[in-house]
Amino acid sequence: QAGLSSIENLLLWLPWYVLPVIVFLVMARTRRWGLATATTLAVVYAGAVGVWNQSVETIALMAISVLFCIVAGVLLSLSLHLARTARPHLSELVPVAGPHGRRFAPVAAAEGCPQLRVIRIDGSLYHGAVDHVAEHLHARAGVPGAPAHLLLVGEAINWLDLAGTHLLEHEAQRLRSAGGGLWLAGLKPPAIAQLERAGAIDRIGRDRLFDTKAAAIAAIHCHLDAPTCAACPQRVFRECDTLPGGSPRPPAQAIAPR
């Protein structure tokens, strides 16, 4: 009510012929001259026939209604955006042989490597999403019964803010304490630039940032535990043909790698 009264008082304070000029200038921006002229004449008519005061009430009510709808629409749009982006999808990947070479596809965690978890993040890594992502990462790597090495595939991370940067730093430290490490592959240039600005690349390790998943896995393989690899029946990666350090795998475990 207070807002409605304020708009009414403002319109009544202005000379009646000022509003038609404002209406015409606003409508003229659409370059639809017929509509601009018709709208202006409708406002002029109210002042010309002496019903300006009554028209002001209608105009004020329309103005406050439009303003309310704009505010409500912005808030609803923001809520929907946050609800959609605050829970990015995380999928575990393993390489799968195909007619065009090796590709990575989502699989059940039981089919993955017991020492290395490969996780793709589909969505932005910002302050609204870090809790959701941290919860999933903590459950899948660096805890008893889970791999100590984690390769994050960032091809679909479109936005990385300071909170997301701190999450990656924390994960690197947590996994390092668990005897493994955090590795990053496929990050987009804006995400790498954010890590550079925050000084996070040096804390995570420049040698742990790769352009492709294949290059990252080849480097990670050298850091895996050789006895665990020797006893592993999974043979998830092409690099599993040899043990970490370059030793040949025992003949009894000659299983075709994926």
Tab-separated table of C-alpha atoms in Angstrom:
chain	number	residue	atom	x	y	z
A	1	GLN	CA	0.000	0.000	0.000
A	2	ALA	CA	2.811	2.415	0.840
A	3	GLY	CA	4.492	1.770	-2.492
A	4	LEU	CA	1.211	2.244	-4.353
A	5	SER	CA	0.563	5.561	-2.591
A	6	SER	CA	4.091	6.768	-3.334
A	7	ILE	CA	3.695	6.098	-7.057
A	8	GLU	CA	0.297	7.796	-7.114
A	9	ASN	CA	1.681	10.886	-5.361
A	10	LEU	CA	4.586	11.067	-7.792
A	11	LEU	CA	2.330	10.863	-10.834
A	12	LEU	CA	-0.061	13.457	-9.423
A	13	TRP	CA	2.843	15.785	-8.667
A	14	LEU	CA	4.024	15.651	-12.281
A	15	PRO	CA	2.127	17.696	-14.910
A	16	TRP	CA	-0.143	15.327	-16.798
A	17	TYR	CA	1.596	15.963	-20.139
A	18	VAL	CA	4.988	14.756	-18.838
A	19	LEU	CA	3.976	11.100	-18.645
A	20	PRO	CA	2.949	10.831	-22.324
A	21	VAL	CA	6.404	12.104	-23.302
A	22	ILE	CA	8.069	9.491	-21.058
A	23	VAL	CA	5.822	6.746	-22.439
A	24	PHE	CA	6.639	7.698	-26.023
A	25	LEU	CA	10.409	7.766	-25.372
A	26	VAL	CA	10.282	4.354	-23.704
A	27	MET	CA	8.146	2.771	-26.421
A	28	ALA	CA	10.228	4.398	-29.165
A	29	ARG	CA	13.173	2.228	-28.123
A	30	THR	CA	11.290	-0.736	-29.596
A	31	ARG	CA	11.209	1.099	-32.957
A	32	ARG	CA	7.569	0.124	-33.304
A	33	TRP	CA	6.328	3.603	-34.044
A	34	GLY	CA	2.680	2.686	-34.449
A	35	LEU	CA	2.544	1.076	-31.008
A	36	ALA	CA	4.478	3.963	-29.459
A	37	THR	CA	2.077	6.501	-30.940
A	38	ALA	CA	-1.053	4.579	-29.920
A	39	THR	CA	0.200	4.149	-26.342
A	40	THR	CA	1.065	7.829	-26.053
A	41	LEU	CA	-2.348	8.913	-27.396
A	42	ALA	CA	-4.062	6.666	-24.839
A	43	VAL	CA	-2.241	8.464	-22.014
A	44	VAL	CA	-2.943	11.873	-23.573
A	45	TYR	CA	-6.639	11.043	-23.802
A	46	ALA	CA	-6.877	10.514	-20.036
A	47	GLY	CA	-5.497	14.008	-19.408
A	48	ALA	CA	-7.461	15.661	-22.192
A	49	VAL	CA	-10.897	14.498	-20.995
A	50	GLY	CA	-10.224	15.305	-17.327
A	51	VAL	CA	-9.939	11.825	-15.843
A	52	TRP	CA	-6.251	12.041	-15.100
A	53	ASN	CA	-6.610	11.563	-11.330
A	54	GLN	CA	-8.651	8.408	-11.779
A	55	SER	CA	-6.209	7.093	-14.400
A	56	VAL	CA	-3.300	7.631	-12.051
A	57	GLU	CA	-4.692	5.002	-9.669
A	58	THR	CA	-4.801	2.438	-12.481
A	59	ILE	CA	-1.327	3.346	-13.752
A	60	ALA	CA	0.152	3.138	-10.231
A	61	LEU	CA	-1.472	-0.244	-9.652
A	62	MET	CA	-0.076	-1.540	-12.950
A	63	ALA	CA	3.386	-0.181	-12.130
A	64	ILE	CA	3.529	-1.781	-8.683
A	65	SER	CA	2.238	-5.075	-10.128
A	66	VAL	CA	4.924	-5.116	-12.822
A	67	LEU	CA	7.601	-4.294	-10.242
A	68	PHE	CA	6.415	-7.113	-7.978
A	69	CYS	CA	6.428	-9.592	-10.863
A	70	ILE	CA	9.964	-8.571	-11.853
A	71	VAL	CA	11.296	-9.033	-8.314
A	72	ALA	CA	9.468	-12.348	-7.882
A	73	GLY	CA	10.726	-13.557	-11.251
A	74	VAL	CA	14.337	-12.681	-10.438
A	75	LEU	CA	14.151	-14.456	-7.073
A	76	LEU	CA	12.510	-17.531	-8.593
A	77	SER	CA	15.065	-17.663	-11.408
A	78	LEU	CA	17.924	-17.367	-8.909
A	79	SER	CA	16.442	-20.137	-6.752
A	80	LEU	CA	16.054	-22.458	-9.738
A	81	HIS	CA	19.597	-21.710	-10.891
A	82	LEU	CA	21.044	-22.475	-7.468
A	83	ALA	CA	18.991	-25.649	-7.155
A	84	ARG	CA	20.254	-26.824	-10.545
A	85	THR	CA	23.950	-25.910	-10.130
A	86	ALA	CA	24.472	-26.594	-6.416
A	87	ARG	CA	24.449	-30.367	-6.970
A	88	PRO	CA	26.739	-31.117	-9.942
A	89	HIS	CA	26.709	-34.690	-11.178
A	90	LEU	CA	29.732	-36.816	-10.252
A	91	SER	CA	30.334	-40.014	-12.207
A	92	GLU	CA	33.072	-42.629	-11.785
A	93	LEU	CA	34.848	-43.577	-15.001
A	94	VAL	CA	36.937	-46.470	-16.292
A	95	PRO	CA	38.397	-46.965	-19.769
A	96	VAL	CA	36.406	-49.148	-22.137
A	97	ALA	CA	37.821	-50.566	-25.355
A	98	GLY	CA	35.980	-49.518	-28.500
A	99	PRO	CA	36.356	-49.532	-32.297
A	100	HIS	CA	37.979	-46.081	-32.202
A	101	GLY	CA	40.320	-46.760	-29.290
A	102	ARG	CA	39.983	-46.355	-25.560
A	103	ARG	CA	37.185	-44.228	-24.161
A	104	PHE	CA	36.047	-43.585	-20.602
A	105	ALA	CA	32.563	-44.540	-19.480
A	106	PRO	CA	30.679	-44.514	-16.152
A	107	VAL	CA	30.703	-47.813	-14.285
A	108	ALA	CA	29.988	-49.192	-10.840
A	109	ALA	CA	32.667	-48.452	-8.253
A	110	ALA	CA	33.290	-52.192	-7.744
A	111	GLU	CA	34.643	-52.444	-11.300
A	112	GLY	CA	37.250	-49.723	-10.843
A	113	CYS	CA	40.862	-49.725	-9.765
A	114	PRO	CA	41.406	-50.383	-6.035
A	115	GLN	CA	44.108	-47.694	-5.913
A	116	LEU	CA	42.821	-44.999	-8.269
A	117	ARG	CA	39.378	-43.459	-8.545
A	118	VAL	CA	38.562	-41.480	-11.715
A	119	ILE	CA	35.671	-39.045	-11.206
A	120	ARG	CA	34.190	-36.610	-13.685
A	121	ILE	CA	32.464	-33.480	-12.377
A	122	ASP	CA	29.667	-32.179	-14.597
A	123	GLY	CA	28.943	-28.660	-13.395
A	124	SER	CA	30.545	-25.590	-11.900
A	125	LEU	CA	32.646	-25.887	-8.772
A	126	TYR	CA	31.625	-22.803	-6.789
A	127	HIS	CA	30.647	-21.897	-3.224
A	128	GLY	CA	27.126	-23.265	-3.614
A	129	ALA	CA	28.333	-26.676	-4.800
A	130	VAL	CA	31.443	-27.383	-2.710
A	131	ASP	CA	29.587	-29.092	0.155
A	132	HIS	CA	27.854	-31.510	-2.223
A	133	VAL	CA	31.087	-32.290	-4.089
A	134	ALA	CA	33.157	-32.631	-0.895
A	135	GLU	CA	30.653	-35.095	0.570
A	136	HIS	CA	30.911	-37.353	-2.484
A	137	LEU	CA	34.707	-37.133	-2.760
A	138	HIS	CA	35.186	-37.943	0.906
A	139	ALA	CA	33.059	-41.066	0.499
A	140	ARG	CA	34.834	-42.312	-2.627
A	141	ALA	CA	38.547	-41.702	-2.051
A	142	GLY	CA	41.052	-41.311	0.742
A	143	VAL	CA	39.112	-43.312	3.349
A	144	PRO	CA	39.575	-46.923	4.551
A	145	GLY	CA	38.477	-49.349	1.862
A	146	ALA	CA	38.633	-46.737	-0.910
A	147	PRO	CA	41.448	-45.721	-3.295
A	148	ALA	CA	43.954	-43.168	-2.006
A	149	HIS	CA	44.552	-41.641	-5.443
A	150	LEU	CA	41.864	-39.515	-7.089
A	151	LEU	CA	41.837	-38.243	-10.661
A	152	LEU	CA	39.307	-35.454	-11.164
A	153	VAL	CA	38.236	-34.922	-14.780
A	154	GLY	CA	37.331	-31.249	-15.164
A	155	GLU	CA	36.274	-31.055	-18.799
A	156	ALA	CA	32.760	-29.988	-17.752
A	157	ILE	CA	33.762	-27.553	-14.974
A	158	ASN	CA	32.758	-24.242	-16.531
A	159	TRP	CA	33.323	-22.085	-13.453
A	160	LEU	CA	35.735	-22.431	-10.565
A	161	ASP	CA	35.639	-19.822	-7.791
A	162	LEU	CA	37.737	-19.325	-4.651
A	163	ALA	CA	35.633	-21.765	-2.607
A	164	GLY	CA	36.100	-24.432	-5.271
A	165	THR	CA	39.821	-23.703	-5.335
A	166	HIS	CA	40.038	-24.182	-1.566
A	167	LEU	CA	38.164	-27.484	-1.910
A	168	LEU	CA	40.734	-28.800	-4.395
A	169	GLU	CA	43.567	-27.704	-2.104
A	170	HIS	CA	41.931	-29.431	0.851
A	171	GLU	CA	41.395	-32.634	-1.145
A	172	ALA	CA	45.023	-32.625	-2.264
A	173	GLN	CA	46.190	-32.363	1.340
A	174	ARG	CA	43.694	-34.970	2.587
A	175	LEU	CA	44.612	-37.531	-0.057
A	176	ARG	CA	48.316	-36.891	0.417
A	177	SER	CA	47.871	-37.638	4.116
A	178	ALA	CA	46.123	-40.891	3.155
A	179	GLY	CA	49.151	-41.980	1.132
A	180	GLY	CA	47.796	-41.021	-2.280
A	181	GLY	CA	47.172	-37.773	-4.068
A	182	LEU	CA	44.863	-35.560	-6.097
A	183	TRP	CA	45.350	-35.392	-9.861
A	184	LEU	CA	43.553	-33.071	-12.305
A	185	ALA	CA	42.892	-33.616	-16.003
A	186	GLY	CA	41.148	-31.637	-18.719
A	187	LEU	CA	40.577	-28.397	-16.815
A	188	LYS	CA	39.517	-25.482	-18.992
A	189	PRO	CA	41.784	-22.392	-19.261
A	190	PRO	CA	39.552	-20.197	-16.999
A	191	ALA	CA	39.702	-22.836	-14.242
A	192	ILE	CA	43.489	-23.124	-14.574
A	193	ALA	CA	43.770	-19.325	-14.457
A	194	GLN	CA	41.776	-19.282	-11.201
A	195	LEU	CA	44.107	-21.875	-9.685
A	196	GLU	CA	47.091	-19.780	-10.784
A	197	ARG	CA	45.684	-16.573	-9.274
A	198	ALA	CA	45.064	-18.299	-5.955
A	199	GLY	CA	48.486	-19.960	-5.949
A	200	ALA	CA	46.755	-23.325	-5.652
A	201	ILE	CA	48.612	-25.067	-8.477
A	202	ASP	CA	51.865	-24.961	-6.539
A	203	ARG	CA	50.156	-26.324	-3.424
A	204	ILE	CA	48.390	-29.084	-5.358
A	205	GLY	CA	51.453	-29.755	-7.494
A	206	ARG	CA	52.129	-28.635	-11.061
A	207	ASP	CA	53.164	-32.166	-11.912
A	208	ARG	CA	49.621	-33.287	-11.084
A	209	LEU	CA	47.871	-31.212	-13.733
A	210	PHE	CA	47.339	-32.833	-17.152
A	211	ASP	CA	45.635	-31.997	-20.424
A	212	THR	CA	44.182	-35.476	-20.962
A	213	LYS	CA	43.025	-38.431	-18.902
A	214	ALA	CA	45.427	-40.761	-20.705
A	215	ALA	CA	48.459	-38.632	-19.815
A	216	ALA	CA	47.307	-38.379	-16.206
A	217	ILE	CA	46.801	-42.146	-15.802
A	218	ALA	CA	50.192	-42.884	-17.332
A	219	ALA	CA	51.803	-40.604	-14.730
A	220	ILE	CA	49.691	-41.858	-11.817
A	221	HIS	CA	50.535	-45.488	-12.602
A	222	CYS	CA	54.134	-44.841	-11.550
A	223	HIS	CA	52.934	-43.766	-8.078
A	224	LEU	CA	50.763	-46.798	-7.376
A	225	ASP	CA	51.729	-49.562	-4.975
A	226	ALA	CA	53.407	-52.367	-6.934
A	227	PRO	CA	52.462	-55.282	-4.611
A	228	THR	CA	48.824	-54.204	-4.682
A	229	CYS	CA	48.944	-54.020	-8.486
A	230	ALA	CA	50.542	-57.475	-8.673
A	231	ALA	CA	47.692	-58.994	-6.660
A	232	CYS	CA	44.923	-57.043	-8.424
A	233	PRO	CA	42.707	-59.034	-10.831
A	234	GLN	CA	40.946	-56.009	-12.305
A	235	ARG	CA	43.424	-54.860	-14.983
A	236	VAL	CA	41.440	-51.666	-15.435
A	237	PHE	CA	43.976	-49.591	-17.372
A	238	ARG	CA	46.197	-50.223	-20.363
A	239	GLU	CA	49.131	-49.379	-18.122
A	240	CYS	CA	48.317	-52.481	-16.055
A	241	ASP	CA	50.369	-54.547	-18.546
A	242	THR	CA	53.337	-53.673	-16.357
A	243	LEU	CA	53.710	-53.019	-12.662
A	244	PRO	CA	54.607	-49.566	-11.318
A	245	GLY	CA	58.306	-49.064	-11.863
A	246	GLY	CA	58.324	-50.973	-15.162
A	247	SER	CA	58.495	-54.524	-13.838
A	248	PRO	CA	56.646	-57.112	-15.956
A	249	ARG	CA	53.446	-58.520	-14.581
A	250	PRO	CA	53.536	-62.177	-13.477
A	251	PRO	CA	52.459	-64.467	-16.373
A	252	ALA	CA	49.666	-65.951	-14.293
A	253	GLN	CA	47.917	-62.589	-14.397
A	254	ALA	CA	47.938	-62.150	-18.156
A	255	ILE	CA	44.400	-60.840	-18.425
A	256	ALA	CA	43.459	-58.635	-21.373
A	257	PRO	CA	43.342	-55.004	-20.214
A	258	ARG	CA	40.428	-52.774	-21.059
